[in-house]
XYZ file of C-alpha atoms in Angstrom:
428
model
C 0.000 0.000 0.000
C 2.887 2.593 0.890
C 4.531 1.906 -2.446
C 1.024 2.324 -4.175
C 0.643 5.401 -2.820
C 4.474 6.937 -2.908
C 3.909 5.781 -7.297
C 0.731 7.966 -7.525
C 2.101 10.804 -5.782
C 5.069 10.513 -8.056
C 3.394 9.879 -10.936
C 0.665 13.039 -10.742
C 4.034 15.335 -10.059
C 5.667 14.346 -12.821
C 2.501 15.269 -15.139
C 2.194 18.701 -13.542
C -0.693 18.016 -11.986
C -1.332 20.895 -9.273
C -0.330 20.009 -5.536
C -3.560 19.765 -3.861
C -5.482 17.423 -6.615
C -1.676 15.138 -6.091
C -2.603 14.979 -2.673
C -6.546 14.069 -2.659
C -6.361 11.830 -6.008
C -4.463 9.164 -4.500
C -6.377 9.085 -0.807
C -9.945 8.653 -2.951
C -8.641 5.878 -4.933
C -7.184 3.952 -1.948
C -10.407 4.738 -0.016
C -12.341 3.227 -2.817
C -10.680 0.180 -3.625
C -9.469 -0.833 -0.603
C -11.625 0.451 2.165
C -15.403 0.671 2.985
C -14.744 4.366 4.006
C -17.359 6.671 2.849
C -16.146 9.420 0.685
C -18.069 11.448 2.987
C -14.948 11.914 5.407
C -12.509 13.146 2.694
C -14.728 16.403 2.248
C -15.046 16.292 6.588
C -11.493 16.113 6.780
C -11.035 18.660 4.103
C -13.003 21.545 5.995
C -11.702 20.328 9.443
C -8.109 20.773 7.920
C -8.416 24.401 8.053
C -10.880 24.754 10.849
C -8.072 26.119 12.869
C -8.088 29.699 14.401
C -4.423 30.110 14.281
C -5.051 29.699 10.403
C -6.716 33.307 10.197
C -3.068 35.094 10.912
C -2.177 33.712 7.183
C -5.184 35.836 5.080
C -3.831 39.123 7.179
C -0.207 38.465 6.688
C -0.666 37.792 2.857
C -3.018 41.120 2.748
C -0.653 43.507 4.934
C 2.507 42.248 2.754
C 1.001 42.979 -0.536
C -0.001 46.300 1.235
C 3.505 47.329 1.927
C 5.461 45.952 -1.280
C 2.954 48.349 -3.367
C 2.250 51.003 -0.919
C 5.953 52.249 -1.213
C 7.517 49.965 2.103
C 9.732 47.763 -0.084
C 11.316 50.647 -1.929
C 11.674 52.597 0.782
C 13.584 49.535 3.013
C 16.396 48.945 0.393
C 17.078 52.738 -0.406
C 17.873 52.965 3.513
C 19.454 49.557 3.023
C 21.862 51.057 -0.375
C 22.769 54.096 1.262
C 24.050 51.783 4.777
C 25.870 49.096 2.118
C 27.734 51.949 -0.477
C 31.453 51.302 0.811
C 31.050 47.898 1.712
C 32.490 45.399 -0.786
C 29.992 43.858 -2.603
C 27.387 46.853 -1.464
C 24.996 45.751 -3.724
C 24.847 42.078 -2.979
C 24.891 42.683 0.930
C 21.894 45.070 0.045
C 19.868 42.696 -1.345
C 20.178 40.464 1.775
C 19.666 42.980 3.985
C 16.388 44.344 2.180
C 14.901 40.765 2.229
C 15.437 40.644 6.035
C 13.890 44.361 6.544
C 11.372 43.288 4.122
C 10.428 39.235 5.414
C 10.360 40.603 8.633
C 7.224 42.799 7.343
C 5.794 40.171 4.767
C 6.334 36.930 6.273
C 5.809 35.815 2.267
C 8.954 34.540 0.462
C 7.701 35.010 -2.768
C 6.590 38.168 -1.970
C 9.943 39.187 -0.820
C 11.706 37.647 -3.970
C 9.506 40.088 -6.293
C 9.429 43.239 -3.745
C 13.693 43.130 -3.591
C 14.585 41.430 -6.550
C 12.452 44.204 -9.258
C 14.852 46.921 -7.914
C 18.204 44.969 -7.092
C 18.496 42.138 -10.215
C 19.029 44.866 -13.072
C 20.708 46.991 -10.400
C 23.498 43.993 -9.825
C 23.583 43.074 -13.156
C 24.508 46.297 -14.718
C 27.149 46.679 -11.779
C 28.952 43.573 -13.936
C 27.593 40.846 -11.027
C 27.071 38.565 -13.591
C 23.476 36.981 -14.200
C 24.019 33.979 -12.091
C 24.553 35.001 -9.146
C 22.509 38.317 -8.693
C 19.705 35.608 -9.680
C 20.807 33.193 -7.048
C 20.979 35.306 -4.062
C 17.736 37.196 -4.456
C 15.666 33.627 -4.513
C 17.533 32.414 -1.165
C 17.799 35.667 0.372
C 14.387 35.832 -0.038
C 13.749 32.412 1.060
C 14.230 34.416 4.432
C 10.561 35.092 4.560
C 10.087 31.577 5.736
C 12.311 32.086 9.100
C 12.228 35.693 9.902
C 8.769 36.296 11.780
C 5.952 36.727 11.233
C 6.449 33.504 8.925
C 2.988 31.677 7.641
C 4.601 28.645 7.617
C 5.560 28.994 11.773
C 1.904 29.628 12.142
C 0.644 26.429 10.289
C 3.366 24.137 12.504
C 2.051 26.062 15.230
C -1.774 25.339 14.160
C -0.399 21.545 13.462
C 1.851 20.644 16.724
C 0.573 23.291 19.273
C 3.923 24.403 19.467
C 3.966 27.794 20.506
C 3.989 30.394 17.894
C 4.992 33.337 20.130
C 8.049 31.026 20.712
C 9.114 29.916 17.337
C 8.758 34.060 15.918
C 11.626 34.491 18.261
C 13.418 31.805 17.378
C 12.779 32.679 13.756
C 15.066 36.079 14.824
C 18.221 33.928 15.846
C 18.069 32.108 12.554
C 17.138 34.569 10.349
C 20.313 36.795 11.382
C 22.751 32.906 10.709
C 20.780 32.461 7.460
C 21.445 36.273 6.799
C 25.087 36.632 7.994
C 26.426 33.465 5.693
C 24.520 34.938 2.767
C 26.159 38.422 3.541
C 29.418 36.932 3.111
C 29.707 35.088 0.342
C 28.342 37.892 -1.020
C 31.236 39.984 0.189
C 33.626 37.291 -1.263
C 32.760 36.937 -4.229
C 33.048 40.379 -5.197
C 36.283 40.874 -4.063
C 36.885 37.193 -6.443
C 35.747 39.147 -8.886
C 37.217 42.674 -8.203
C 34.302 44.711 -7.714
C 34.985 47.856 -6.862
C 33.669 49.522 -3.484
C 30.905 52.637 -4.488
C 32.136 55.340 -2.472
C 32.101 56.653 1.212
C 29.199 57.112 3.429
C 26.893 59.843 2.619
C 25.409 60.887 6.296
C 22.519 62.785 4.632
C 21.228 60.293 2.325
C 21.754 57.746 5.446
C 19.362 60.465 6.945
C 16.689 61.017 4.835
C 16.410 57.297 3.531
C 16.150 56.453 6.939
C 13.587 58.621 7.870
C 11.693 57.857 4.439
C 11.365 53.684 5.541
C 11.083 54.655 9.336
C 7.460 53.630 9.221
C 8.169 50.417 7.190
C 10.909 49.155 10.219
C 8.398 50.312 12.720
C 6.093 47.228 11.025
C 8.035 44.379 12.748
C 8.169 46.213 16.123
C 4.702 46.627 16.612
C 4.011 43.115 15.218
C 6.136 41.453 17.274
C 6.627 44.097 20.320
C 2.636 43.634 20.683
C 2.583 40.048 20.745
C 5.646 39.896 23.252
C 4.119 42.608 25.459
C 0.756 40.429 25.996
C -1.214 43.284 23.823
C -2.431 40.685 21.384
C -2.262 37.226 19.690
C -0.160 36.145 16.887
C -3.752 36.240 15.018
C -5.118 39.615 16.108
C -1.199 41.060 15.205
C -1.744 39.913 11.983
C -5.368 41.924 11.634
C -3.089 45.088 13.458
C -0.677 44.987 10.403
C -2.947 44.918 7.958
C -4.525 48.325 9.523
C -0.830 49.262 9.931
C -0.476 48.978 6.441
C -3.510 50.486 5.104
C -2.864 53.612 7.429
C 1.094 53.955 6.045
C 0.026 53.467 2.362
C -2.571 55.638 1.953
C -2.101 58.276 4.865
C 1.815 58.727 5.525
C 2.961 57.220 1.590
C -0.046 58.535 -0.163
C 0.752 55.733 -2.595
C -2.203 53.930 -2.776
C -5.876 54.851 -3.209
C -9.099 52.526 -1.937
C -9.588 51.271 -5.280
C -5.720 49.838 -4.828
C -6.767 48.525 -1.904
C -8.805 46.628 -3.511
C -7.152 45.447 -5.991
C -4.544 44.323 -3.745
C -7.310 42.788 -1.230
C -8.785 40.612 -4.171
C -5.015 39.879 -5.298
C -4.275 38.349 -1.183
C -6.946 36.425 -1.736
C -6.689 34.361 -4.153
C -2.798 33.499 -3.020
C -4.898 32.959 0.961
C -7.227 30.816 -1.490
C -3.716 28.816 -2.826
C -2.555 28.130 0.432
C -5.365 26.725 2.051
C -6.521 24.895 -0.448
C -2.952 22.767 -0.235
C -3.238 22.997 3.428
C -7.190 21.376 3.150
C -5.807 18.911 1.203
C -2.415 17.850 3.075
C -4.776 17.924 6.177
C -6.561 15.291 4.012
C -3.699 13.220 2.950
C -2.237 13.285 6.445
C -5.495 12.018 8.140
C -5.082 9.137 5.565
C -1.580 8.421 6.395
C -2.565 8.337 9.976
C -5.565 6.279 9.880
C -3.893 3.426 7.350
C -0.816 3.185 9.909
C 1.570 4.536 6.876
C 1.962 6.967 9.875
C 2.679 4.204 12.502
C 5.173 2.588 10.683
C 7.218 5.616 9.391
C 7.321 6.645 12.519
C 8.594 3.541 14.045
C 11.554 3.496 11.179
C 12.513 6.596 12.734
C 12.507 5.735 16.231
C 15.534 3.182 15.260
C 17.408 6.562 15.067
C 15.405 8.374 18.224
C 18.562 7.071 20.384
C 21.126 8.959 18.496
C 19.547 13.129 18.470
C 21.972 13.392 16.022
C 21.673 11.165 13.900
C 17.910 11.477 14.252
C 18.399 15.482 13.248
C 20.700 14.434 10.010
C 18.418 11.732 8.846
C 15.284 14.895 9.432
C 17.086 17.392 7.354
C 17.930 14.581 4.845
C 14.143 13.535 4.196
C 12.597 17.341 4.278
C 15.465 18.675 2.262
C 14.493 16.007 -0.518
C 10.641 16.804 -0.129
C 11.256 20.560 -0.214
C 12.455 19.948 -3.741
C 8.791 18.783 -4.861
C 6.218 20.147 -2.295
C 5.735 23.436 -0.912
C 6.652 24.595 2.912
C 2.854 23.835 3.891
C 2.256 20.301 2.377
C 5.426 19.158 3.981
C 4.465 20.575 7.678
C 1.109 18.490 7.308
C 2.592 15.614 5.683
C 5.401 14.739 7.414
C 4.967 16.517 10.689
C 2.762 13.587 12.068
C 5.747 11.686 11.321
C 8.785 13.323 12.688
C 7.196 15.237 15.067
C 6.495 12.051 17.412
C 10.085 10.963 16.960
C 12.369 13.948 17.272
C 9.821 15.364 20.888
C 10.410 11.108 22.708
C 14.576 12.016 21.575
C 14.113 15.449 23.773
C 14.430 17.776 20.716
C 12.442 20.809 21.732
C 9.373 21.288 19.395
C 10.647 24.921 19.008
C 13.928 23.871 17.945
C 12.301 21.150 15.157
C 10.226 23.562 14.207
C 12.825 26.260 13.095
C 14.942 23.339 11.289
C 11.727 22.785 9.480
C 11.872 26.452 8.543
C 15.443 26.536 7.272
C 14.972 22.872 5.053
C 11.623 24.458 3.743
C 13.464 27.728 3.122
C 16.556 25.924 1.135
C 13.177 23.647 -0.659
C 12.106 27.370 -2.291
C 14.887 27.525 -4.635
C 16.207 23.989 -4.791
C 14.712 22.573 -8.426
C 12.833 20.695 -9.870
C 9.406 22.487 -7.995
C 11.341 25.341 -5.562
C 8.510 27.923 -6.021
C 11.170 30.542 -5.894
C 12.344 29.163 -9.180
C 9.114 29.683 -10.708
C 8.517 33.442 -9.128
C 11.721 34.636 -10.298
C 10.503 34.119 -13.750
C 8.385 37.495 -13.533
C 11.838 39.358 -13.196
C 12.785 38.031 -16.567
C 14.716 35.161 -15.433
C 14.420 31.867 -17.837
C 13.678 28.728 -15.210
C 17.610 27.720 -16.853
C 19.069 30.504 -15.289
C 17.333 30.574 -12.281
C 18.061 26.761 -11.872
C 22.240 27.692 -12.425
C 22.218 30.592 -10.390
C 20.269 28.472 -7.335
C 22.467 25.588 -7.488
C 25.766 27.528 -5.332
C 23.492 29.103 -2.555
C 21.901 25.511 -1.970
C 25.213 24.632 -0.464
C 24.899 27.992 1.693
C 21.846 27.429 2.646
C 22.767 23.912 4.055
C 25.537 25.285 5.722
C 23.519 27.874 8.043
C 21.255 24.570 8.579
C 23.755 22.842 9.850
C 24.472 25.614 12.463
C 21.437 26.071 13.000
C 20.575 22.097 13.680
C 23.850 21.216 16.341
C 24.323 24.750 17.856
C 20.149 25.229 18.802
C 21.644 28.495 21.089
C 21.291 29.896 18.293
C 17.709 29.749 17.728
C 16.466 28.582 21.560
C 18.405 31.313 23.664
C 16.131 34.334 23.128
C 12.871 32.226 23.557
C 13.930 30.492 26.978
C 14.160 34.167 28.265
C 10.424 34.801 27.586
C 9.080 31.299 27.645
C 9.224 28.123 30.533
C 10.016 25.194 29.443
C 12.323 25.336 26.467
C 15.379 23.690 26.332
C 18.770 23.823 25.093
């Protein structure tokens, strides 16, 4: 039955089919001609999949990032970023990390940040003489950063899955983010001194100045988001409903970029991407339920245990398996599909559920631009990338990528220290 199923999954990939029909197709067949299950429970399980009130943070978050990339935010955020970068070695390169950081840590949407960043910085690097390549390659991972840095969609779906805490794992999403971010900064730094870039010039204190003041209401995003949910003010959920007001209020009042009928527009555009994402996560609910309920589940599970003895072990064999399914399934399906799996595991070996859940993160972060599927591959395509190019200039930050994983996976200071000092019962 497990290789039945593992073949159809495969096989409706390979034809394009789209995620979510991949991941109901194969549970209706097996229900039919193996079980009496009524059908019924398939459309029950669908609904109940995304019956979850941690789920409403994702419509806001979509809404209040396509708010700020168009309302003027995203422009604003690497300006400020530019003017800090201009003497630095490889300026513009370090710029385009840092603006994904200032910008995931307002979007919580990698694909979002990949467009937002990469429409100013790609022809900015490549008529600097970067190259194609790798101006390509670091705006897809850099962006990738929207899946760590808080407030991250997926962090709120493992939340809604394990009950981890998603207070928690938005902190520990800061510790990562800044590893994930720092590697990224310098190999960016190296290669253009490989390749003899030239610094821009000195600092320019007024341009520092105004640009600063310019995005001073786009870095005051993240501290109210996250300052409100620390301080007790509200939930993860309602701070998600607070930055879409947020957003609204900067882009029409303070930017005067954006009218109501943008608004709109941009409301009808978040949801049908809120529509894309919980449609996968209806159906993963769906396909996990299955997996579950025909002991697929069970016996997974008990593979893994063999390993539970061993943390680390356990940890390389984790990253192994969600590194390979990052490369066909999106951050979501793979919480909901292999979650129930690992989860189980990795929490009897005392890893803290905090601490899986950022590895998670990082693998589903390195899945966005690692082909065949990495949806980063496919977004960069509106920046006039061919999917050939983006594929070459992917391949050497896959390596990078795995390298801040691996710091992030044995050294879990990193990621644990700032949550143990606001939340009992995490470990490191």
């Amino acid at each position: 039955m497990p290789a039945i199923l593992a073949m159809s999954l495969a096989f409706l990939l390979l034809l394009g089919v789209p995620v979510f029909i991949v991941l109901l197709l194969p549970v209706i067949g097996m229900l039919e001609f193996t079980t009496s299950t009524p059908q019924m429970l398939v459309i029950q399980r669908f609904f109940s999949g995304i019956d979850k009130f941690p789920l409403m943070a994702i419509p806001f978050f979509i809404f209040a990032g396509n708010l700020m990339a168009q309302g003027g935010m995203s422009r604003r955020l690497i300006d400020f970023a530019s003017a800090l970068m201009r003497p630095v070695t490889g300026g513009l390169g370090v710029t385009s990390v840092i603006s994904s950081m200032f910008f995931s840590a307002i979007s919580g949407s990698s694909p979002a940040t990949v467009i937002a960043v990469g429409k100013t910085m790609l022809p900015a690097m490549t008529s600097r003489g970067y190259g194609r390549a790798f101006p390509i390659g670091i705006l897809m991972s850099s962006g990738a950063l929207g899946i760590i840095i808080p407030p991250s969609i997926f962090m709120i779906v493992y939340g809604a899955v394990t009950g981890a805490s998603i207070g928690a794992l938005f902190i520990a999403g800061i510790g990562a983010g800044l590893v994930y971010g720092v590697l990224f900064i310098i190999v960016a730094m190296i290669y253009a001194k490989a390749i003899g870039m030239q610094d821009a010039g000195a600092w320019d204190l007024r341009e520092i100045a105004v640009s600063g003041r310019s995005c001073a209401w786009g870095l005051a995003a993240p501290v109210i988001i996250l300052g409100g949910i620390y301080g007790g003010i509200f939930t993860p959920t309602e701070a998600a409903a607070v930055a879409v007001g947020y957003a609204v209020f900067v882009s029409m009042a303070v930017y005067r970029e954006m009218s109501l009928e943008d608004v709109w527009h941009c409301a009808v555009d978040s949801a049908v991407t809120t529509a894309q994402v919980m449609i996968i996560i209806a159906a993963a609910s769906v396909f996990a339920w299955y997996l579950t309920t025909s002991g697929v589940s069970r016996n997974v599970g008990a593979a893994l245990s063999i390993f539970a003895e061993n943390p680390v072990h356990l940890l390389l064999l984790i990253n192994v398996i969600v590194l390979i399914a990052g490369m066909v399934l999106d951050p979501n399906s793979i919480i909901i599909i292999l979650v129930p799996f690992i989860a189980p595991v990795a929490l009897a070996a005392g890893i803290d559920a905090t601490h899986l859940g950022i590895i998670l993160a990082v693998n589903a972060a390195i899945g966005m631009f690692s082909p065949p599927f990495g949806l980063n591959l496919f977004v960069s395509v509106s920046l006039g990338v061919s999917y050939r190019e983006a594929i070459i200039g992917a391949l050497p930050f896959i390596a990078v990528g795995i390298a801040a994983l691996l710091i992030i996976t044995f050294v879990p200071e990193v990621t644990l220290w700032l949550p143990a000092q606001f939340y009992s019962g995490i470990s490191y």
